[in-house]
Coordinates of C-alpha atoms in Angstrom, one line a residue:
X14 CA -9.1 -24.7 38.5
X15 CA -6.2 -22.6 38.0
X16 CA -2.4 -24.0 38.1
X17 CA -1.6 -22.3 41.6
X18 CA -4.6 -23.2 43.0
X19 CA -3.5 -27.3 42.1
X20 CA -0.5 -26.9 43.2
X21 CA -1.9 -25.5 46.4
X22 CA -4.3 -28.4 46.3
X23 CA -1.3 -31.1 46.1
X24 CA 1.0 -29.4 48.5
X25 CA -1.8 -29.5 50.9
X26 CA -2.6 -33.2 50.3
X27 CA 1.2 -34.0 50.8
X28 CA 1.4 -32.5 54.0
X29 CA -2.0 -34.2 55.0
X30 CA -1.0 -37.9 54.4
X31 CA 2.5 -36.9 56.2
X32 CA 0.5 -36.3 59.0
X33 CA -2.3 -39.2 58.6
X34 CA 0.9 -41.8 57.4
X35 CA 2.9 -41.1 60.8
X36 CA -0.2 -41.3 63.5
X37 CA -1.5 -44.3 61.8
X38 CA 2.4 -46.0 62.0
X39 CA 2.7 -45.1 65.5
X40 CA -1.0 -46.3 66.5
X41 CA -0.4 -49.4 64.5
X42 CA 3.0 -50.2 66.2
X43 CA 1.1 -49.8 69.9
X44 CA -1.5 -51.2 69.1
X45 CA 0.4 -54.5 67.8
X46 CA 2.6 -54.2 70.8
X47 CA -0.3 -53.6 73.1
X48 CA -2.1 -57.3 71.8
X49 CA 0.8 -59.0 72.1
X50 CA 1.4 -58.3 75.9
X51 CA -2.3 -58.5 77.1
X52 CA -4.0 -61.1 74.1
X53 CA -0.6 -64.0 73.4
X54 CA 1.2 -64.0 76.9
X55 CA -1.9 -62.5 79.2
X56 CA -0.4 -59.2 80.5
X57 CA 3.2 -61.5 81.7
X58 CA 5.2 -59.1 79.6
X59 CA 3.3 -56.4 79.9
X60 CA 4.9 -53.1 79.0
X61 CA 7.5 -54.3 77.3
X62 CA 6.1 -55.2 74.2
X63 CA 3.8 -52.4 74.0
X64 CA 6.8 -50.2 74.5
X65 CA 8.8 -52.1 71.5
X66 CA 5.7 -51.8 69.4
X67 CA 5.5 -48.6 69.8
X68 CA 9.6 -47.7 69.1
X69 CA 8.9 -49.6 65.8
X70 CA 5.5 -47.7 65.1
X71 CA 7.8 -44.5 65.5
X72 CA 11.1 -45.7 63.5
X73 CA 8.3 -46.9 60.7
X74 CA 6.0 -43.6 61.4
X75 CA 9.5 -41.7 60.5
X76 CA 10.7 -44.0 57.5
X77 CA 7.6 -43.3 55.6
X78 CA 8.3 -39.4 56.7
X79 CA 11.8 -39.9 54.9
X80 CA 10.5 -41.7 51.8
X81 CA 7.4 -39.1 51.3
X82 CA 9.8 -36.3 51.8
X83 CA 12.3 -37.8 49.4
X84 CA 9.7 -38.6 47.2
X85 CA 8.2 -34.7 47.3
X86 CA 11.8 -33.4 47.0
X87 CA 12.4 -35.7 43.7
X88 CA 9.3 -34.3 42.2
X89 CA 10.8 -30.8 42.1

């Protein structure tokens, strides 16, 4: 494989687990938040903690953004 075609190869990757990395935060943080309001206190709380679990899935969905763009920029 020729070097530009790598490189288009890993760019593509990057961008790929960006994508992947952020969804799977944000589902994780709902989801987490979403059990915790209908499984441990049967719907009492309910949407509060779903809605905190999401705002972390988010702030973590964007940390790992930041990182993986720091990361990609420190590779140039």
């Amino acid at each position: 494989m020729s070097e530009e075609r790598q490189e288009i190869v890993h760019q593509l990757s990057v961008y790929g687990n960006v994508g992947l990395t952020f969804v799977a935060a944000v589902l994780l943080g709902f989801g987490a938040g979403w059990a915790a309001d209908n499984r441990l206190f049967a719907g009492g709380t309910a949407p509060w903690l779903t809605l905190a679990g999401l705002a972390v899935g988010i702030a973590a969905g964007f940390r790992s953004l930041w990182a993986l763009t720091r990361t990609v920029r420190n590779d140039r």
